[in-house]
CSV table of C-alpha atoms in Angstrom, one decimal:
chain,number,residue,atom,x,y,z
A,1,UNK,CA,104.3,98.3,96.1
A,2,UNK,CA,106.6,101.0,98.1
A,3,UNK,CA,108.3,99.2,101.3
A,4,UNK,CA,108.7,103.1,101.9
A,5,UNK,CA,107.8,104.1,106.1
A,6,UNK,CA,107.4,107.1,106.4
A,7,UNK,CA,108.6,109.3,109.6
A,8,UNK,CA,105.8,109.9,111.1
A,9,UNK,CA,104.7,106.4,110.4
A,10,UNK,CA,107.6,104.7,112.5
A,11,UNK,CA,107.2,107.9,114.9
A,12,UNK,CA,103.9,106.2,115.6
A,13,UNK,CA,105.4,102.8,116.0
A,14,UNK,CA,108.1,104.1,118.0
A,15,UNK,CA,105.6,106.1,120.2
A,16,UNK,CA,103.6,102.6,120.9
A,17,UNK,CA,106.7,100.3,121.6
A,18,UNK,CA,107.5,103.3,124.2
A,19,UNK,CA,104.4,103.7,126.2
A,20,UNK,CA,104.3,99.5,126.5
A,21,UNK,CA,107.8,99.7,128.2
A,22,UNK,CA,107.3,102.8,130.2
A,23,UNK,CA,104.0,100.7,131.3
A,24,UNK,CA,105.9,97.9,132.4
A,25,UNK,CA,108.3,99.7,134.4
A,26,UNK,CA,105.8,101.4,136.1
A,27,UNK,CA,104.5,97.9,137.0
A,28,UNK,CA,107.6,96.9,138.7
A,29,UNK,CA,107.4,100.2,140.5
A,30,UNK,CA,104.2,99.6,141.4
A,31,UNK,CA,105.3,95.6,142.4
A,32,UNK,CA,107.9,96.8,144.3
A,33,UNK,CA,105.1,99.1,146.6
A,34,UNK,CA,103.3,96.2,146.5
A,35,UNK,CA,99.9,98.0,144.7
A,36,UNK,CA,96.9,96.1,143.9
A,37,UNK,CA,96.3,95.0,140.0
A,38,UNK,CA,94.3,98.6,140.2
A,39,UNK,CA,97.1,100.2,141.2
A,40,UNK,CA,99.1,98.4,138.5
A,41,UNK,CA,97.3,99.0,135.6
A,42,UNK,CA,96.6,103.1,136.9
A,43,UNK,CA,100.1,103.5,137.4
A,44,UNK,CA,100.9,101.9,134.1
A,45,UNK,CA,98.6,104.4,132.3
A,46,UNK,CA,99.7,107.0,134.1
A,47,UNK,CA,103.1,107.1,133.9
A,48,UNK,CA,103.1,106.0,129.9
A,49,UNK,CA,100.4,109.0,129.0
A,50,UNK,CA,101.3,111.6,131.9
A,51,UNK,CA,103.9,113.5,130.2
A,52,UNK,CA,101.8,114.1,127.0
A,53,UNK,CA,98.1,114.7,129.1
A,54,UNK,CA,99.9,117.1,131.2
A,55,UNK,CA,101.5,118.9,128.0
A,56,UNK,CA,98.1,118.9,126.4
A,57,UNK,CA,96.3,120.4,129.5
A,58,UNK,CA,99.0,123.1,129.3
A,59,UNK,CA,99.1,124.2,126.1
A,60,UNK,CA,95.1,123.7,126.0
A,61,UNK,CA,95.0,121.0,123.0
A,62,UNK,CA,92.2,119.1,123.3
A,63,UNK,CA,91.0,116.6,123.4
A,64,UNK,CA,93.8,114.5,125.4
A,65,UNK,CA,95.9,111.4,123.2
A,66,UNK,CA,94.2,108.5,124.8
A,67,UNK,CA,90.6,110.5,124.8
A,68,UNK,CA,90.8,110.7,121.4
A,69,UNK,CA,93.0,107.1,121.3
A,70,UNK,CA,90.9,105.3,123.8
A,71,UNK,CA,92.8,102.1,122.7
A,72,UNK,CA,96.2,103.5,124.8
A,73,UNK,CA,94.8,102.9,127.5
A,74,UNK,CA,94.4,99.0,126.8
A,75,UNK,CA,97.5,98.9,125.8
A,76,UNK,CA,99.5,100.4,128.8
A,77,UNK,CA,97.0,99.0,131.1
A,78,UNK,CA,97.5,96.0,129.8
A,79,UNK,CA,101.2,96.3,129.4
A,80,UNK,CA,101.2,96.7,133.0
A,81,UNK,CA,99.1,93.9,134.3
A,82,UNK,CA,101.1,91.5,131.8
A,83,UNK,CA,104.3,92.6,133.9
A,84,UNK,CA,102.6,90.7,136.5
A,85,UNK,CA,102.9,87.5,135.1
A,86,UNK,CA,106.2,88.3,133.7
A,87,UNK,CA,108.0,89.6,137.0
A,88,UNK,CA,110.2,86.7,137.5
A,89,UNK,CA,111.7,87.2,134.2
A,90,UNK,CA,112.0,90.8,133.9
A,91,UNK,CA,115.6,91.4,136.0
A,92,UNK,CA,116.8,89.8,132.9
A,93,UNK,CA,115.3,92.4,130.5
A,94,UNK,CA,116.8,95.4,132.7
A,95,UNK,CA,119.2,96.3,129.9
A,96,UNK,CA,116.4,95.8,126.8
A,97,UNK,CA,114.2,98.4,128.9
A,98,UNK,CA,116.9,100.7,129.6
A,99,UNK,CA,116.9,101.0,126.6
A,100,UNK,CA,113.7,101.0,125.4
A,101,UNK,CA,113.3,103.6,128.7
A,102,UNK,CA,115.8,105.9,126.8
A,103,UNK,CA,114.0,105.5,123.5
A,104,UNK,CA,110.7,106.5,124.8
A,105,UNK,CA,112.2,109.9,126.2
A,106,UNK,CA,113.3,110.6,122.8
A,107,UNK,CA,110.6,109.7,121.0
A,108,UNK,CA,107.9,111.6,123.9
A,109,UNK,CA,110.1,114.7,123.3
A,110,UNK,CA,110.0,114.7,119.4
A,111,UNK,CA,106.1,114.2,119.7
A,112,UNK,CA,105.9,116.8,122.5
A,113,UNK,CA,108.5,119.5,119.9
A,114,UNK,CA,105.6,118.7,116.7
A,115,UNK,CA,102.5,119.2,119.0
A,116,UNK,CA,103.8,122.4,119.8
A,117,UNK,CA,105.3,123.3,116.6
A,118,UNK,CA,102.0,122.6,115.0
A,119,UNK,CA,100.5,125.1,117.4
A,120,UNK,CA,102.6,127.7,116.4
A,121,UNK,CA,104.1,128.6,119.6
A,122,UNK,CA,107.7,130.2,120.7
A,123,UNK,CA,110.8,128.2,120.2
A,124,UNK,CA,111.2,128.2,123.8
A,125,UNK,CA,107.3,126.8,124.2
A,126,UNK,CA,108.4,124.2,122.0
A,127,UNK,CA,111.5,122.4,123.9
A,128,UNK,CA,109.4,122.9,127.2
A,129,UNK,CA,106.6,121.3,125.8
A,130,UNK,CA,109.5,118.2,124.7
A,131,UNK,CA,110.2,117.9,128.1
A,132,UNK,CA,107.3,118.0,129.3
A,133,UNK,CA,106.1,114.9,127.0
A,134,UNK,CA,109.8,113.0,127.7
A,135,UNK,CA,110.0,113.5,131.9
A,136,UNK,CA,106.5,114.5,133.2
A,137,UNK,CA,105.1,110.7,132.9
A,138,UNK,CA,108.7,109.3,135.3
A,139,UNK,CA,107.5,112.2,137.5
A,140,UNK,CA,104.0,111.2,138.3
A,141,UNK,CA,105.1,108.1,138.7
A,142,UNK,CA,107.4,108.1,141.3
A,143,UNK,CA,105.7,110.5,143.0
A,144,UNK,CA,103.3,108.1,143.4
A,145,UNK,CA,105.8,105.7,144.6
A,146,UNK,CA,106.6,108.3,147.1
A,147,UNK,CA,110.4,108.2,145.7
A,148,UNK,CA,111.9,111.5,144.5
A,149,UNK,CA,111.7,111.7,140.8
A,150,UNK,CA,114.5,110.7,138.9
A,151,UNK,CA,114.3,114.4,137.3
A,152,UNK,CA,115.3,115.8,140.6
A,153,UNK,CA,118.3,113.9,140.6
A,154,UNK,CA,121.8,113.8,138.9
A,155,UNK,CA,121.2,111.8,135.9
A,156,UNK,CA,121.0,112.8,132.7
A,157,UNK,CA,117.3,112.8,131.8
A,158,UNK,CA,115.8,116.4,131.6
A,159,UNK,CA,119.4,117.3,129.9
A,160,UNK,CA,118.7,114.7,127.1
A,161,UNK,CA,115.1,115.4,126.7
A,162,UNK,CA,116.4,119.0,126.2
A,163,UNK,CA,119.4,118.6,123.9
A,164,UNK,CA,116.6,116.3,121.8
A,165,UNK,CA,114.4,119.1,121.6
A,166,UNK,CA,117.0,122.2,121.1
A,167,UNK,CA,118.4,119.7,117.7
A,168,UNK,CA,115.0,119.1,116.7
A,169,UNK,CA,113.8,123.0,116.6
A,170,UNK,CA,117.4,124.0,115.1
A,171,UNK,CA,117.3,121.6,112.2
A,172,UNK,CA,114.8,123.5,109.8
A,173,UNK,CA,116.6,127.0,110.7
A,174,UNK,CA,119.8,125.0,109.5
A,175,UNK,CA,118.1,124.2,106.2
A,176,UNK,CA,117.7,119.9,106.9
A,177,UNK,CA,114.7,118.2,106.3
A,178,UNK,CA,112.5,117.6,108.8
A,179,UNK,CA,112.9,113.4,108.0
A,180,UNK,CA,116.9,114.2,108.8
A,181,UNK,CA,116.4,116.5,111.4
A,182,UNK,CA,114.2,114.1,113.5
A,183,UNK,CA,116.9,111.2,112.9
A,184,UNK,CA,119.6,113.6,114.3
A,185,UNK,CA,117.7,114.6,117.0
A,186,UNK,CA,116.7,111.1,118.0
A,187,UNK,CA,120.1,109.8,117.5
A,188,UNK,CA,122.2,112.1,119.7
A,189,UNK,CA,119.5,112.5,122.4
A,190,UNK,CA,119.8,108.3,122.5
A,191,UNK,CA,123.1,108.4,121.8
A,192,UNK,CA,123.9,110.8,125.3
A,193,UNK,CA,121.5,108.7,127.5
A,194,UNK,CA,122.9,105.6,126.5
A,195,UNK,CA,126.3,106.9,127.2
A,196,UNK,CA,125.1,108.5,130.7
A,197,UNK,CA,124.1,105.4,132.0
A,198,UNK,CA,127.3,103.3,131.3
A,199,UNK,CA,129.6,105.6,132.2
A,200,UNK,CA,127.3,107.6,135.1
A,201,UNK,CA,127.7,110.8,133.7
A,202,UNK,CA,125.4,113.4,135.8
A,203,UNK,CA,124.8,117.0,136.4
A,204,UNK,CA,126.4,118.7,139.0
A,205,UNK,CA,124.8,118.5,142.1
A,206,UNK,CA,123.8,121.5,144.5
A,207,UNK,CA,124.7,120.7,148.1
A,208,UNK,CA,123.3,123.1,150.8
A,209,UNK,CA,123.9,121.4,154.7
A,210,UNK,CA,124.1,124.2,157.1
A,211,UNK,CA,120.3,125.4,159.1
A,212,UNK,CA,119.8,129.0,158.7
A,213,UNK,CA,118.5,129.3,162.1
């Protein structure tokens, strides 16, 4: 028998080790504002499923992910209200979800780029709709942590989502297989945020201080 995964295969597997650790972080988050275990599991399922629910309610593909998956929604919920009992122990992960954080934006924007693709829209339609899946779900969530969203700020996060997307669309026009192009894609997106956050590369910042009045 074939030991043979195929992309979209580990895609999937990929997609569900994401949306555990982006439910755990939320948890923290949610620790941190000290939320009931309501608020815990809703943020958790929030900010793990945001970025695609909002990219399906935009592009009008119906019905949502975990409407049609209802099992997500166990999984992040429960993701979340495991954090709970694993809070004492999690400062010591920070680096294994950092990374797993930058894994899940690559992986959210591939999905995002096929979703798109497979609805035949614009090139430009396509990377938004990457984004969209890789940032949107951080977003909600930290708007509803009343922080500003780490989108708004410095760090390479959009930019990587972006670049992931722009590699992913460009591949078949170059000719690569859509196995290789995903790997690139993936690879250099993880590659850049990985490299962002240990040497604190960032976009330039616009500062605007003086009152107009």
């Amino acid at each position: 028998m074939s030991s043979y995964v195929s992309p979209q295969t580990l895609l999937h597997i990929l997609y569900l080790v994401a949306i555990v650790a982006e439910a755990m972080t939320a948890a923290l988050a949610a620790g941190r504002r000290e939320m009931d275990w309501v608020g815990v599991f809703l943020l958790g399922c929030v900010t793990a499923l945001g970025g695609g629910s909002v990219r399906d309610v935009l592009l009008g593909n119906y019905p949502l992910s975990w409407v049609a998956h209802p099992s997500y929604l166990i999984v992040t919920g429960g993701a979340a209200l495991g954090t709970v009992f694993l809070a004492r122990v999690m400062d010591h992960l920070r680096q294994v979800f950092l990374f797993l954080d930058a894994v899940g934006l690559v992986v959210f924007t591939v999905i995002g780029c096929n979703v798109a693709i497979g609805l035949g829209l614009p090139v430009i339609v396509v990377i938004a709709a990457g984004m969209i899946t890789g940032c949107v779900g951080g977003v909600l969530r930290d708007v509803l942590c009343n922080e500003v969203p780490l989108l708004f700020r410095a760090e390479l996060y959009a930019t990587v989502s972006i670049l992931t997307g722009l590699l992913y669309v460009a591949g078949p026009l170059a000719g690569l297989p859509q196995p290789l192009t995903m790997a690139i894609a993936m690879a250099a997106g993880l590659t850049l945020r990985l490299l962002a956050l240990r040497f604190g590369w960032s976009m330039p910042k616009f500062v605007y201080t003086k009152d107009l009045h």
